[in-house]
PDB file of C-alpha atoms in Angstrom:
ATOM      1  CA  MET A   1     -10.109  -8.953  80.148  1.00 49.00           C
ATOM      2  CA  THR A   2     -11.778 -11.108  77.990  1.00 50.00           C
ATOM      3  CA  PRO A   3     -14.621  -9.318  75.596  1.00 50.00           C
ATOM      4  CA  PRO A   4     -18.111 -10.311  76.032  1.00 48.00           C
ATOM      5  CA  ALA A   5     -19.382 -12.790  73.239  1.00 47.00           C
ATOM      6  CA  SER A   6     -20.887 -10.019  71.501  1.00 46.00           C
ATOM      7  CA  ASP A   7     -18.799  -7.424  71.373  1.00 43.00           C
ATOM      8  CA  ALA A   8     -16.481  -9.206  69.848  1.00 42.00           C
ATOM      9  CA  THR A   9     -18.674 -10.984  67.580  1.00 45.00           C
ATOM     10  CA  SER A  10     -19.880  -7.467  65.973  1.00 45.00           C
ATOM     11  CA  SER A  11     -15.917  -6.093  65.786  1.00 44.00           C
ATOM     12  CA  SER A  12     -15.746  -9.020  63.724  1.00 46.00           C
ATOM     13  CA  SER A  13     -18.584  -8.214  61.849  1.00 46.00           C
ATOM     14  CA  SER A  14     -17.862  -5.041  61.269  1.00 45.00           C
ATOM     15  CA  SER A  15     -13.733  -5.848  60.345  1.00 44.00           C
ATOM     16  CA  ALA A  16     -15.526  -8.536  57.419  1.00 47.00           C
ATOM     17  CA  SER A  17     -18.214  -6.244  56.408  1.00 47.00           C
ATOM     18  CA  SER A  18     -14.774  -3.519  56.363  1.00 48.00           C
ATOM     19  CA  SER A  19     -13.161  -5.556  53.698  1.00 52.00           C
ATOM     20  CA  SER A  20     -16.319  -6.196  51.537  1.00 63.00           C
ATOM     21  CA  MET A  21     -16.527  -2.927  50.477  1.00 85.00           C
ATOM     22  CA  VAL A  22     -12.798  -2.887  49.015  1.00 83.00           C
ATOM     23  CA  PRO A  23     -13.939  -4.582  45.460  1.00 89.00           C
ATOM     24  CA  PRO A  24     -11.896  -6.809  44.739  1.00 93.00           C
ATOM     25  CA  TRP A  25     -10.634  -5.783  41.421  1.00 95.00           C
ATOM     26  CA  LEU A  26      -9.166  -2.734  43.543  1.00 95.00           C
ATOM     27  CA  ALA A  27      -7.306  -5.135  46.444  1.00 95.00           C
ATOM     28  CA  ALA A  28      -6.121  -6.962  42.797  1.00 95.00           C
ATOM     29  CA  LEU A  29      -4.571  -3.656  41.809  1.00 96.00           C
ATOM     30  CA  TRP A  30      -2.758  -2.652  45.251  1.00 95.00           C
ATOM     31  CA  LYS A  31      -1.509  -6.338  45.458  1.00 95.00           C
ATOM     32  CA  ARG A  32       0.119  -5.949  42.261  1.00 96.00           C
ATOM     33  CA  SER A  33       1.584  -3.273  42.962  1.00 95.00           C
ATOM     34  CA  ILE A  34       3.002  -4.057  46.200  1.00 96.00           C
ATOM     35  CA  THR A  35       4.881  -6.789  44.766  1.00 94.00           C
ATOM     36  CA  LEU A  36       8.663  -6.526  43.740  1.00 94.00           C
ATOM     37  CA  PHE A  37       8.078  -2.703  44.198  1.00 94.00           C
ATOM     38  CA  PRO A  38      11.473  -2.178  45.351  1.00 95.00           C
ATOM     39  CA  LEU A  39      12.662  -3.841  41.592  1.00 95.00           C
ATOM     40  CA  LYS A  40       9.690  -1.813  40.163  1.00 95.00           C
ATOM     41  CA  LEU A  41      11.150   2.012  40.726  1.00 94.00           C
ATOM     42  CA  VAL A  42      14.593   0.876  40.539  1.00 95.00           C
ATOM     43  CA  GLY A  43      14.837  -0.112  37.521  1.00 93.00           C
ATOM     44  CA  ASN A  44      12.202   1.664  35.286  1.00 91.00           C
ATOM     45  CA  THR A  45      14.145   4.949  36.756  1.00 92.00           C
ATOM     46  CA  VAL A  46      16.955   3.933  35.695  1.00 92.00           C
ATOM     47  CA  ALA A  47      15.094   2.275  32.188  1.00 91.00           C
ATOM     48  CA  THR A  48      14.536   6.545  31.772  1.00 87.00           C
ATOM     49  CA  LEU A  49      16.974   7.959  32.852  1.00 88.00           C
ATOM     50  CA  GLY A  50      19.196   5.976  30.264  1.00 89.00           C
ATOM     51  CA  PHE A  51      17.401   6.248  28.086  1.00 88.00           C
ATOM     52  CA  PHE A  52      17.636  10.064  26.756  1.00 86.00           C
ATOM     53  CA  PRO A  53      21.661  10.199  26.543  1.00 87.00           C
ATOM     54  CA  LEU A  54      21.335   7.357  23.905  1.00 87.00           C
ATOM     55  CA  TYR A  55      18.267   9.153  22.121  1.00 86.00           C
ATOM     56  CA  PHE A  56      19.359  12.256  21.970  1.00 84.00           C
ATOM     57  CA  TRP A  57      23.435  11.458  20.848  1.00 87.00           C
ATOM     58  CA  ILE A  58      21.820   9.782  17.630  1.00 87.00           C
ATOM     59  CA  MET A  59      19.209  12.424  17.132  1.00 81.00           C
ATOM     60  CA  LYS A  60      22.889  14.982  17.434  1.00 82.00           C
ATOM     61  CA  ASN A  61      25.566  12.751  15.654  1.00 86.00           C
ATOM     62  CA  ALA A  62      22.920  10.619  12.882  1.00 82.00           C
ATOM     63  CA  GLY A  63      23.064  11.348   8.841  1.00 81.00           C
ATOM     64  CA  GLN A  64      21.451  14.123   6.531  1.00 84.00           C
ATOM     65  CA  ALA A  65      16.996  14.252   7.997  1.00 83.00           C
ATOM     66  CA  TRP A  66      14.359  13.881   5.694  1.00 85.00           C
ATOM     67  CA  VAL A  67      11.990  16.175   6.699  1.00 88.00           C
ATOM     68  CA  LEU A  68       8.926  14.028   6.348  1.00 87.00           C
ATOM     69  CA  PRO A  69       5.566  15.709   3.920  1.00 88.00           C
ATOM     70  CA  LEU A  70       2.916  16.711   5.657  1.00 89.00           C
ATOM     71  CA  THR A  71      -1.058  15.231   4.518  1.00 91.00           C
ATOM     72  CA  PRO A  72      -3.965  16.817   5.046  1.00 93.00           C
ATOM     73  CA  VAL A  73      -4.514  15.513   8.494  1.00 92.00           C
ATOM     74  CA  ASP A  74      -1.229  17.243   9.291  1.00 89.00           C
ATOM     75  CA  ARG A  75      -3.036  20.561   8.398  1.00 89.00           C
ATOM     76  CA  LEU A  76      -6.266  19.794  10.121  1.00 92.00           C
ATOM     77  CA  ILE A  77      -4.572  19.531  13.544  1.00 90.00           C
ATOM     78  CA  ALA A  78      -4.611  23.505  15.177  1.00 86.00           C
ATOM     79  CA  PHE A  79      -1.674  23.876  17.263  1.00 85.00           C
ATOM     80  CA  TRP A  80      -3.062  23.437  20.341  1.00 86.00           C
ATOM     81  CA  PRO A  81      -0.444  23.385  23.835  1.00 84.00           C
ATOM     82  CA  TRP A  82      -3.220  22.602  26.132  1.00 86.00           C
ATOM     83  CA  LEU A  83      -2.390  19.713  25.591  1.00 88.00           C
ATOM     84  CA  LEU A  84       1.341  20.032  26.473  1.00 89.00           C
ATOM     85  CA  PRO A  85       0.495  18.478  29.849  1.00 91.00           C
ATOM     86  CA  VAL A  86      -0.715  15.638  28.126  1.00 94.00           C
ATOM     87  CA  TYR A  87       2.199  14.805  26.320  1.00 92.00           C
ATOM     88  CA  LEU A  88       4.298  14.578  28.110  1.00 91.00           C
ATOM     89  CA  SER A  89       1.631  12.619  31.335  1.00 94.00           C
ATOM     90  CA  LEU A  90       3.513   9.521  29.711  1.00 94.00           C
ATOM     91  CA  TRP A  91       6.677   9.347  32.118  1.00 91.00           C
ATOM     92  CA  GLY A  92       3.784   8.922  34.344  1.00 93.00           C
ATOM     93  CA  TYR A  93       1.353   6.430  31.479  1.00 97.00           C
ATOM     94  CA  ILE A  94       4.307   4.221  30.915  1.00 95.00           C
ATOM     95  CA  ALA A  95       5.407   3.798  34.641  1.00 95.00           C
ATOM     96  CA  LEU A  96       1.817   2.162  35.225  1.00 96.00           C
ATOM     97  CA  PRO A  97       2.620  -1.499  33.647  1.00 96.00           C
ATOM     98  CA  VAL A  98       5.583  -1.712  36.142  1.00 96.00           C
ATOM     99  CA  LEU A  99       4.243  -0.828  38.444  1.00 96.00           C
ATOM    100  CA  LEU A 100       0.571  -3.321  37.903  1.00 96.00           C
ATOM    101  CA  ALA A 101       2.711  -5.940  36.726  1.00 96.00           C
ATOM    102  CA  ARG A 102       2.148  -9.642  38.123  1.00 94.00           C
ATOM    103  CA  ASP A 103       4.743 -11.031  38.453  1.00 94.00           C
ATOM    104  CA  MET A 104       9.064 -11.040  37.127  1.00 95.00           C
ATOM    105  CA  ARG A 105       7.067 -12.674  34.263  1.00 93.00           C
ATOM    106  CA  GLU A 106       5.134 -10.178  32.769  1.00 94.00           C
ATOM    107  CA  LEU A 107       7.265  -6.933  34.797  1.00 94.00           C
ATOM    108  CA  THR A 108      10.004  -8.420  32.018  1.00 94.00           C
ATOM    109  CA  GLY A 109       8.014  -9.051  29.252  1.00 92.00           C
ATOM    110  CA  PHE A 110       7.397  -5.535  29.490  1.00 94.00           C
ATOM    111  CA  SER A 111      10.933  -3.653  30.215  1.00 93.00           C
ATOM    112  CA  LEU A 112      11.489  -6.529  26.599  1.00 93.00           C
ATOM    113  CA  GLY A 113       9.243  -5.409  24.583  1.00 93.00           C
ATOM    114  CA  CYS A 114       9.996  -1.544  25.196  1.00 94.00           C
ATOM    115  CA  ALA A 115      13.159  -2.398  24.837  1.00 93.00           C
ATOM    116  CA  ALA A 116      13.843  -3.883  21.998  1.00 93.00           C
ATOM    117  CA  MET A 117      11.106  -1.180  20.534  1.00 94.00           C
ATOM    118  CA  THR A 118      13.510   1.383  21.155  1.00 93.00           C
ATOM    119  CA  LEU A 119      16.143  -0.043  19.758  1.00 93.00           C
ATOM    120  CA  LEU A 120      14.591  -1.435  16.815  1.00 93.00           C
ATOM    121  CA  ALA A 121      13.360   2.530  17.033  1.00 92.00           C
ATOM    122  CA  LEU A 122      16.571   3.939  17.310  1.00 92.00           C
ATOM    123  CA  LEU A 123      17.802   1.799  14.402  1.00 92.00           C
ATOM    124  CA  VAL A 124      15.394   3.686  12.616  1.00 92.00           C
ATOM    125  CA  PHE A 125      17.097   7.052  13.852  1.00 90.00           C
ATOM    126  CA  TRP A 126      20.526   5.897  13.027  1.00 91.00           C
ATOM    127  CA  PHE A 127      19.647   4.544   9.112  1.00 92.00           C
ATOM    128  CA  MET A 128      17.207   6.468   7.737  1.00 90.00           C
ATOM    129  CA  PRO A 129      16.886   9.432   9.818  1.00 90.00           C
ATOM    130  CA  THR A 130      13.650  11.421   9.059  1.00 88.00           C
ATOM    131  CA  ALA A 131      12.369  14.973  10.895  1.00 86.00           C
ATOM    132  CA  ILE A 132       9.189  16.923  10.518  1.00 84.00           C
ATOM    133  CA  PRO A 133       9.223  19.993   8.821  1.00 82.00           C
ATOM    134  CA  ASN A 134      10.354  23.327  10.686  1.00 75.00           C
ATOM    135  CA  PHE A 135       6.997  24.990  11.869  1.00 69.00           C
ATOM    136  CA  VAL A 136       6.384  28.106  12.943  1.00 57.00           C
ATOM    137  CA  VAL A 137       5.919  27.774  16.667  1.00 56.00           C
ATOM    138  CA  GLU A 138       5.046  31.127  19.046  1.00 55.00           C
ATOM    139  CA  THR A 139       6.129  29.938  22.685  1.00 53.00           C
ATOM    140  CA  THR A 140       6.080  32.406  25.353  1.00 53.00           C
ATOM    141  CA  PRO A 141       9.729  33.258  26.701  1.00 53.00           C
ATOM    142  CA  GLY A 142      10.634  30.881  29.684  1.00 49.00           C
ATOM    143  CA  THR A 143       7.103  28.490  29.601  1.00 50.00           C
ATOM    144  CA  SER A 144       7.787  24.808  29.235  1.00 51.00           C
ATOM    145  CA  LEU A 145       6.583  23.999  25.641  1.00 51.00           C
ATOM    146  CA  GLN A 146       9.650  26.458  24.956  1.00 52.00           C
ATOM    147  CA  PHE A 147      11.322  24.461  26.572  1.00 47.00           C
ATOM    148  CA  LEU A 148      10.498  21.886  25.251  1.00 53.00           C
ATOM    149  CA  LYS A 149      11.761  22.398  21.956  1.00 52.00           C
ATOM    150  CA  MET A 150      14.656  24.050  22.633  1.00 50.00           C
ATOM    151  CA  VAL A 151      15.404  19.999  23.685  1.00 49.00           C
ATOM    152  CA  ASP A 152      13.735  17.803  21.935  1.00 52.00           C
ATOM    153  CA  SER A 153      14.688  18.994  18.138  1.00 55.00           C
ATOM    154  CA  ALA A 154      12.266  18.302  15.182  1.00 57.00           C
ATOM    155  CA  GLY A 155      14.852  14.631  14.900  1.00 60.00           C
ATOM    156  CA  ASN A 156      13.745  10.927  15.496  1.00 72.00           C
ATOM    157  CA  ALA A 157      11.298  11.528  14.491  1.00 80.00           C
ATOM    158  CA  PHE A 158       9.772   7.875  12.306  1.00 90.00           C
ATOM    159  CA  PRO A 159       8.087   5.926  13.696  1.00 92.00           C
ATOM    160  CA  SER A 160       7.409   7.735  17.351  1.00 92.00           C
ATOM    161  CA  LEU A 161       8.518   5.999  20.242  1.00 92.00           C
ATOM    162  CA  HIS A 162       6.154   8.466  21.932  1.00 93.00           C
ATOM    163  CA  VAL A 163       3.035   7.138  20.881  1.00 96.00           C
ATOM    164  CA  SER A 164       5.025   3.526  20.362  1.00 96.00           C
ATOM    165  CA  PHE A 165       5.024   3.599  24.059  1.00 95.00           C
ATOM    166  CA  SER A 166       1.794   5.469  24.783  1.00 96.00           C
ATOM    167  CA  VAL A 167       0.173   2.243  22.113  1.00 97.00           C
ATOM    168  CA  PHE A 168       2.359  -0.130  23.467  1.00 97.00           C
ATOM    169  CA  SER A 169       1.519   0.383  27.251  1.00 96.00           C
ATOM    170  CA  CYS A 170      -2.739   1.153  25.969  1.00 97.00           C
ATOM    171  CA  VAL A 171      -3.122  -2.981  25.385  1.00 96.00           C
ATOM    172  CA  VAL A 172      -0.598  -4.175  28.220  1.00 96.00           C
ATOM    173  CA  LEU A 173      -2.507  -1.960  30.812  1.00 97.00           C
ATOM    174  CA  ALA A 174      -5.648  -3.141  29.895  1.00 96.00           C
ATOM    175  CA  ARG A 175      -5.040  -6.186  29.416  1.00 95.00           C
ATOM    176  CA  GLN A 176      -4.277  -6.448  32.958  1.00 96.00           C
ATOM    177  CA  LEU A 177      -7.310  -4.339  34.382  1.00 97.00           C
ATOM    178  CA  ARG A 178      -9.259  -7.181  32.327  1.00 96.00           C
ATOM    179  CA  ALA A 179      -7.543 -10.172  34.043  1.00 95.00           C
ATOM    180  CA  VAL A 180      -8.642  -8.256  37.698  1.00 95.00           C
ATOM    181  CA  GLY A 181     -12.032  -7.780  36.470  1.00 94.00           C
ATOM    182  CA  ALA A 182     -11.671  -3.991  36.579  1.00 95.00           C
ATOM    183  CA  PRO A 183     -14.812  -2.275  35.083  1.00 96.00           C
ATOM    184  CA  LEU A 184     -15.645  -0.512  31.985  1.00 96.00           C
ATOM    185  CA  TRP A 185     -15.058   3.117  33.174  1.00 97.00           C
ATOM    186  CA  LEU A 186     -11.588   1.845  33.901  1.00 97.00           C
ATOM    187  CA  ARG A 187     -10.539   0.382  31.092  1.00 97.00           C
ATOM    188  CA  ALA A 188     -12.607   3.100  28.973  1.00 97.00           C
ATOM    189  CA  ILE A 189     -10.637   6.319  30.661  1.00 97.00           C
ATOM    190  CA  ASN A 190      -6.983   3.397  29.452  1.00 97.00           C
ATOM    191  CA  VAL A 191      -7.893   3.902  26.111  1.00 97.00           C
ATOM    192  CA  ALA A 192      -8.689   7.189  26.386  1.00 97.00           C
ATOM    193  CA  TRP A 193      -5.701   8.893  27.844  1.00 97.00           C
ATOM    194  CA  ALA A 194      -2.988   6.610  25.586  1.00 97.00           C
ATOM    195  CA  ALA A 195      -5.179   8.280  23.047  1.00 97.00           C
ATOM    196  CA  GLY A 196      -4.456  11.666  24.675  1.00 96.00           C
ATOM    197  CA  ILE A 197      -1.061  11.433  24.392  1.00 96.00           C
ATOM    198  CA  VAL A 198      -0.993  10.301  21.244  1.00 96.00           C
ATOM    199  CA  TYR A 199      -3.342  13.578  19.965  1.00 95.00           C
ATOM    200  CA  SER A 200      -1.301  15.330  22.215  1.00 94.00           C
ATOM    201  CA  THR A 201       2.291  14.568  19.555  1.00 93.00           C
ATOM    202  CA  MET A 202       0.273  16.211  17.170  1.00 92.00           C
ATOM    203  CA  ALA A 203      -1.414  19.177  18.174  1.00 91.00           C
ATOM    204  CA  VAL A 204       1.740  20.300  20.633  1.00 89.00           C
ATOM    205  CA  ARG A 205       3.762  19.626  17.073  1.00 87.00           C
ATOM    206  CA  GLN A 206       6.325  16.966  17.864  1.00 86.00           C
ATOM    207  CA  HIS A 207       4.964  14.836  15.757  1.00 89.00           C
ATOM    208  CA  VAL A 208       3.111  14.335  12.140  1.00 91.00           C
ATOM    209  CA  LEU A 209       0.191  11.850  10.781  1.00 94.00           C
ATOM    210  CA  ILE A 210       2.857   9.566   8.722  1.00 93.00           C
ATOM    211  CA  ASP A 211       5.637   8.969  12.833  1.00 92.00           C
ATOM    212  CA  VAL A 212       1.880   8.936  14.402  1.00 94.00           C
ATOM    213  CA  LEU A 213       1.075   5.729  12.336  1.00 95.00           C
ATOM    214  CA  GLY A 214       4.816   3.830  11.807  1.00 94.00           C
ATOM    215  CA  GLY A 215       4.252   4.930  15.921  1.00 95.00           C
ATOM    216  CA  PHE A 216       0.680   3.692  16.464  1.00 96.00           C
ATOM    217  CA  ALA A 217       1.940   0.045  13.876  1.00 95.00           C
ATOM    218  CA  LEU A 218       4.974  -0.396  15.899  1.00 94.00           C
ATOM    219  CA  GLY A 219       3.472  -0.205  19.666  1.00 95.00           C
ATOM    220  CA  VAL A 220       0.283  -2.531  18.488  1.00 95.00           C
ATOM    221  CA  ALA A 221       2.669  -5.332  17.161  1.00 93.00           C
ATOM    222  CA  PHE A 222       4.995  -5.404  19.864  1.00 93.00           C
ATOM    223  CA  GLY A 223       1.555  -5.062  22.499  1.00 91.00           C
ATOM    224  CA  VAL A 224      -0.187  -8.865  20.716  1.00 90.00           C
ATOM    225  CA  ALA A 225       4.036 -10.307  20.617  1.00 88.00           C
ATOM    226  CA  THR A 226       4.370 -10.802  24.478  1.00 83.00           C
ATOM    227  CA  ARG A 227       0.704 -11.469  25.186  1.00 79.00           C
ATOM    228  CA  ARG A 228       0.683 -14.621  26.852  1.00 65.00           C
ATOM    229  CA  ARG A 229       0.076 -17.298  25.510  1.00 51.00           C
ATOM    230  CA  GLY A 230      -2.038 -20.208  26.402  1.00 38.00           C
ATOM    231  CA  THR A 231      -3.111 -19.376  29.682  1.00 40.00           C
ATOM    232  CA  ALA A 232      -6.283 -17.437  30.588  1.00 41.00           C
ATOM    233  CA  ALA A 233      -6.958 -14.131  32.021  1.00 41.00           C
ATOM    234  CA  VAL A 234      -7.460 -14.784  35.652  1.00 43.00           C
ATOM    235  CA  PRO A 235      -7.758 -12.029  38.700  1.00 45.00           C
ATOM    236  CA  ALA A 236      -4.195 -12.052  40.714  1.00 53.00           C
TER     237      ALA A 236
END
């Protein structure tokens, strides 16, 4: 039975109204998220799990590490173990540019950027091994911080890949959010999250200023190098 014309019109109007309530930038982010999702999920998982064995192998087998000196900035930054969740959040943060890649070209660009940046840093770790000073840090047995200190030793310090990944991700995410017309508050959260991760590397005593600066420069360099040339920012 065909509904009365007034009901059909009302239903159509209600549907259109509901659709208009979703901001265009949010719809664009959703569209990006579901594009190539199985490939993004598998690729990001394999890349993350594959990174650690190589990283720790180099840490174990590289030569004698040069201990990096402390700067006045390092002495000013207090030990703040409560920032450990922020430090560990990198592994969720770095997945966002993958999730929000618009197409295969953008996904490949970010992935190759991460791979090249990692390779360069690993070469530095191998041929010029460095370590942070042996900070005296009291940790409660059985906590996440104690586990981190046991597993991720002071080696492989310069440049900080933790910082490089966060800065590179921030640059790419900023580009993606701008492309879909995301609001300023969301773009500010992106920068604040990356800044928090960078700061946390020193606050939990995993890095010092020298290797943070090295990681920052590396992340910015690859962020600029992977920028699409000659393309306007358009909603996707």
